[in-house]
Coordinates of C-alpha atoms in Angstrom, one line a residue:
R188 CA -102.9 17.4 -26.8
N189 CA -106.4 17.7 -25.7
P190 CA -108.7 16.6 -28.3
D191 CA -111.4 18.7 -26.2
L192 CA -109.5 22.0 -27.8
S193 CA -109.6 23.1 -31.2
P194 CA -106.9 24.2 -33.3
R195 CA -107.0 27.7 -32.3
E196 CA -107.9 26.7 -28.4
S197 CA -104.8 27.1 -25.8
V198 CA -104.5 26.5 -22.5
T199 CA -101.8 28.2 -20.2
L200 CA -101.0 26.4 -17.2
S201 CA -99.8 28.0 -13.8
P202 CA -96.5 27.2 -11.9
R203 CA -97.5 24.5 -9.0
R204 CA -96.6 27.1 -6.1
Q205 CA -94.5 25.2 -3.4
P206 CA -96.2 25.0 0.3
L207 CA -95.1 27.1 2.4
L208 CA -92.5 25.7 4.8
K209 CA -93.3 26.8 8.7
L210 CA -90.0 27.7 10.5
G211 CA -89.5 27.3 14.2
I212 CA -85.8 28.9 16.0
I213 CA -84.0 28.0 18.6
G214 CA -81.8 30.7 20.3
C215 CA -82.4 34.3 19.3
G216 CA -78.5 35.2 20.3
N217 CA -76.6 36.5 17.0
I218 CA -77.2 34.0 14.2
G219 CA -81.0 33.4 15.0
Q220 CA -81.6 36.8 14.7
F221 CA -79.5 36.7 11.7
I222 CA -81.6 34.5 10.0
M223 CA -85.1 36.2 11.5
R224 CA -83.5 39.2 9.5
N225 CA -83.2 38.0 6.7
L226 CA -86.1 35.7 5.7
S227 CA -87.2 38.5 4.2
R228 CA -85.2 38.1 1.1
E229 CA -86.6 36.9 -1.8
E230 CA -84.8 33.7 -2.1
F231 CA -86.6 32.6 1.5
R232 CA -90.2 33.5 0.7
Q233 CA -91.1 29.4 0.9
F234 CA -90.7 29.7 4.9
S235 CA -92.8 31.4 7.4
L236 CA -91.7 32.3 10.5
R237 CA -94.1 30.9 13.4
V238 CA -92.4 30.8 16.3
V239 CA -89.2 31.9 18.5
A240 CA -87.6 29.9 21.5
D241 CA -85.1 30.2 24.4
I242 CA -84.8 29.7 28.1
P243 CA -87.0 31.8 30.3
A244 CA -84.2 34.3 31.1
A245 CA -84.2 35.6 27.3
E246 CA -88.3 36.1 27.5
A247 CA -87.8 39.7 27.0
K248 CA -85.9 39.6 24.1
L249 CA -88.0 36.8 22.7
R250 CA -90.7 39.0 23.2
E251 CA -89.1 41.8 21.5
L252 CA -88.7 39.5 18.3
A253 CA -92.0 38.1 17.9
A254 CA -93.0 41.8 17.7
T255 CA -90.6 42.5 15.4
Y256 CA -91.4 39.2 12.9
G257 CA -95.2 38.5 13.7
C258 CA -94.7 35.5 15.5
D259 CA -94.9 33.7 18.4
Y260 CA -92.5 32.6 21.4
T261 CA -92.1 30.5 24.0
T262 CA -89.7 30.2 27.0
E263 CA -89.9 26.0 26.7
P264 CA -88.2 25.2 23.1
L265 CA -89.5 21.3 23.3
D266 CA -92.9 23.0 23.1
L267 CA -91.7 23.6 19.1
A268 CA -92.4 19.5 18.5
Y269 CA -96.3 20.4 18.7
R270 CA -96.9 23.5 16.8
G271 CA -97.2 22.1 13.6
L272 CA -93.4 22.9 11.9
D273 CA -92.1 21.7 9.7
V274 CA -88.3 22.8 10.4
V275 CA -86.9 23.7 13.5
M276 CA -83.6 25.3 13.7
E277 CA -81.1 25.4 16.7
C278 CA -79.1 28.2 16.8
A279 CA -78.4 28.5 20.4
A280 CA -75.3 26.0 22.2
P281 CA -74.1 22.1 22.2
A282 CA -76.5 21.6 25.1
A283 CA -79.2 22.9 23.5
A284 CA -79.0 20.5 20.2
K285 CA -78.5 17.4 22.8
K286 CA -81.5 17.9 24.7
Y287 CA -83.7 19.0 21.9
A288 CA -82.9 17.5 18.7
P289 CA -83.8 13.6 19.1
T290 CA -87.3 15.1 20.5
M291 CA -87.9 17.4 17.2
L292 CA -86.8 14.6 15.1
R293 CA -88.7 11.7 16.6
A294 CA -92.0 14.1 16.1
G295 CA -91.4 13.9 12.6
L296 CA -89.6 17.6 12.3
N297 CA -86.5 17.9 9.7
M298 CA -83.9 20.1 12.2
V299 CA -81.0 22.4 11.2
V300 CA -78.6 22.0 14.3
M301 CA -75.8 24.7 13.7
S302 CA -73.8 23.6 17.2
V303 CA -72.3 20.6 15.6
G304 CA -69.6 20.5 18.2
A305 CA -72.7 18.7 20.4
F306 CA -71.8 15.3 17.6
A307 CA -68.7 15.4 19.4
D308 CA -70.5 12.8 21.3
P309 CA -71.1 9.7 19.5
D310 CA -74.0 9.0 21.7
L311 CA -75.7 11.7 20.8
M312 CA -75.1 11.5 16.8
R313 CA -76.4 7.8 17.5
E314 CA -79.4 8.7 19.6
V315 CA -80.0 11.5 16.7
Q316 CA -80.1 9.0 13.9
S317 CA -82.3 6.6 15.7
A318 CA -84.2 9.4 16.5
A319 CA -84.4 10.6 12.8
E320 CA -85.3 7.3 11.8
E321 CA -88.2 6.5 13.9
G322 CA -89.9 10.4 12.8
N323 CA -88.6 9.8 9.5
S324 CA -87.3 13.2 9.6
R325 CA -83.7 14.7 8.6
V326 CA -81.2 16.4 10.6
Y327 CA -78.8 18.8 8.6
L328 CA -75.3 20.3 10.0
P329 CA -74.4 23.4 8.3
T330 CA -70.6 23.6 6.9
G331 CA -70.2 26.6 9.1
G332 CA -67.0 28.2 9.3
I333 CA -65.3 25.7 7.4
A334 CA -64.4 24.9 4.0
G335 CA -63.8 22.1 1.7
L336 CA -66.1 19.3 3.4
D337 CA -67.4 18.1 -0.2
H338 CA -64.1 17.1 -1.2
L339 CA -63.4 16.1 2.2
K340 CA -66.5 13.7 2.3
A341 CA -65.8 12.1 -0.9
A342 CA -61.8 11.6 -0.7
C343 CA -63.2 9.6 2.5
L344 CA -64.5 6.8 0.4
S345 CA -60.9 6.0 -0.9
G346 CA -59.6 6.2 2.8
M347 CA -58.4 9.3 4.8
Q348 CA -54.7 8.9 6.2
E349 CA -54.1 12.6 7.7
A350 CA -56.4 15.4 8.7
T351 CA -55.6 18.4 10.8
L352 CA -57.4 21.8 11.3
V353 CA -55.3 24.5 12.4
M354 CA -57.5 27.5 13.9
L355 CA -55.9 30.6 14.3
K356 CA -58.2 33.1 16.6
S357 CA -57.4 36.8 18.3
P358 CA -57.7 37.0 22.3
K359 CA -60.9 38.9 22.3
S360 CA -62.5 36.0 19.9
L361 CA -60.7 33.1 22.7
A362 CA -61.6 34.5 25.7
G363 CA -64.1 33.4 28.1
A364 CA -63.7 30.3 26.9
P365 CA -63.9 27.1 29.6
F366 CA -60.7 25.9 29.0
F367 CA -59.0 28.9 30.7
Q368 CA -60.7 28.0 33.9
D369 CA -58.1 25.1 33.9
H370 CA -55.4 26.2 32.1
P371 CA -55.3 29.5 32.8
V372 CA -53.5 32.1 30.1
D373 CA -53.5 36.1 30.1
L374 CA -54.8 36.1 26.5
F375 CA -54.4 39.8 25.8
A376 CA -50.4 39.3 27.6
I377 CA -49.6 37.1 24.3
R378 CA -47.8 39.1 21.4
Q379 CA -46.9 36.8 18.3
P380 CA -48.9 33.2 17.3
T381 CA -48.5 30.9 20.5
L382 CA -50.2 27.2 21.2
I383 CA -52.8 26.9 23.2
F384 CA -54.2 23.6 22.4
E385 CA -53.2 20.5 20.6
G386 CA -55.4 17.6 20.5
N387 CA -58.4 15.9 19.1
A388 CA -62.0 17.3 18.6
E389 CA -62.7 17.1 22.0
A390 CA -61.3 20.2 21.7
I391 CA -64.9 21.5 22.0
K392 CA -65.2 20.7 25.7
G393 CA -63.0 23.8 26.0
F394 CA -63.8 25.9 23.4
P395 CA -67.8 25.6 22.6
Q396 CA -68.2 28.9 21.5
N397 CA -65.1 28.4 18.9
T398 CA -65.0 25.1 18.1
N399 CA -68.0 23.9 15.9
A400 CA -65.4 23.6 12.8
A401 CA -63.4 21.2 14.2
V402 CA -66.4 18.7 14.8
S403 CA -67.3 19.6 11.2
F404 CA -64.2 18.8 10.2
S405 CA -63.9 15.7 12.1
L406 CA -67.5 14.4 11.4
A407 CA -65.6 14.6 7.5
T408 CA -62.7 13.2 7.5
L409 CA -61.7 10.6 10.6
G410 CA -64.0 11.2 13.3
P411 CA -63.8 13.4 16.8
D412 CA -61.2 10.6 18.1
K413 CA -58.9 10.5 15.1
T414 CA -58.5 13.7 14.0
R415 CA -55.7 16.6 14.7
I416 CA -57.1 20.0 16.3
E417 CA -54.8 23.0 16.9
V418 CA -56.0 26.3 18.2
I419 CA -53.6 29.2 18.6
C420 CA -53.7 32.4 19.8
D421 CA -52.4 35.4 17.2
P422 CA -53.0 38.6 18.6
T423 CA -52.6 39.9 14.9
V424 CA -55.3 38.4 13.5
A425 CA -58.6 40.6 13.2
E426 CA -60.3 37.4 11.2
I427 CA -60.7 33.7 12.1
R428 CA -58.2 31.8 10.4
F429 CA -58.4 28.0 9.7
Q430 CA -55.5 26.0 8.0
I431 CA -56.8 22.5 6.6
R432 CA -54.7 19.8 5.7
A433 CA -55.9 15.8 4.9
K434 CA -54.5 13.2 3.1
S435 CA -55.9 10.3 1.6
G436 CA -56.2 7.7 -1.2
A437 CA -57.4 10.5 -4.2
G438 CA -54.7 12.9 -2.6
E439 CA -54.2 15.5 -0.7
I440 CA -55.8 18.6 0.2
K441 CA -54.3 22.1 2.1
V442 CA -56.6 25.1 2.1
D443 CA -56.2 28.3 4.3
L444 CA -59.4 30.0 5.3
V445 CA -59.7 33.2 6.3
N446 CA -63.2 34.2 7.3
L447 CA -64.7 37.8 8.8
Q448 CA -65.5 37.9 12.4
S449 CA -69.4 38.1 12.2
P450 CA -70.0 41.9 13.4
D451 CA -72.4 41.4 16.5
N452 CA -70.4 38.7 17.8
P453 CA -66.7 38.3 17.6
R454 CA -66.7 34.6 18.3
T455 CA -69.0 33.8 15.5
S456 CA -67.6 34.2 11.9
Y457 CA -69.8 35.5 9.5
K458 CA -69.3 32.9 7.5
S459 CA -71.4 30.3 10.0
C460 CA -74.2 33.2 9.4
C461 CA -74.3 32.8 5.9
S462 CA -74.0 29.1 6.0
A463 CA -77.3 29.1 8.3
L464 CA -79.3 30.4 5.3
A465 CA -77.5 28.6 2.7
T466 CA -78.8 25.4 4.6
L467 CA -82.2 26.8 4.8
K468 CA -82.1 27.4 1.2
R469 CA -80.8 24.0 0.4
L470 CA -84.0 22.5 2.1
T471 CA -86.2 24.3 -1.3
D472 CA -83.7 24.3 -3.8
R473 CA -84.8 21.9 -6.6
V474 CA -81.1 21.6 -8.3
Q475 CA -78.6 20.7 -5.7
L476 CA -75.0 21.4 -6.2
G477 CA -72.1 19.9 -4.3
T478 CA -71.7 16.3 -2.8

């Protein structure tokens, strides 16, 4: 009790407001626009979208989005490192993550990197870790379309023995992947589940729009080189399906996961979009749930 107050006097303390986090977004595609639309929700009131960025070819779209959401735009994403931001979210492509993440982190900006597939490159992982240490910043890799990462990260501490991720996708979801330039397949002639790829997390090179989940899974288990990845084209599925199989000193995990496709892009799961939002929310949550 304050001795200067009489027994009848009282003081009402106002809750301390958390300062706004100034946000920049690289990429004005499906996930980037999903984030922009949802920032108006009550649980994201602590974020202020200040600038959106993409390549010069997307300038017309950037101008439209900037007008819609009341922010600036730039066709040079590296400019975001000098805009006084707190957080930068990359929603573009693995190449964008490789090009921009180290600079942002060295500048002291926290980064949310949606293109987790970029981290199949161990050199990039080392560079990003070094840049984050130099800038006293953090990089967040959202769960994306995968499941069970909390379990897998914990199980790794007991010794991971086996890790396999099977991805079943529709012909429409796989169409246009670079893998088919050297391995031509008539996807739309397939009538039953067909194994398209079997190997490690290097699958991201052939399926850059489809296999972020493979790299996330590998980073939580045996690493990109030793994790087993299978890509299956299944004309009977309208969703994105994953089968997770792992064995460790703590036991086994088997998960069958069904993700609905994003209504705006069949190559992206709706859960990946929601995972991006959930990662942003984590930055301001006072209570952190999960490993």
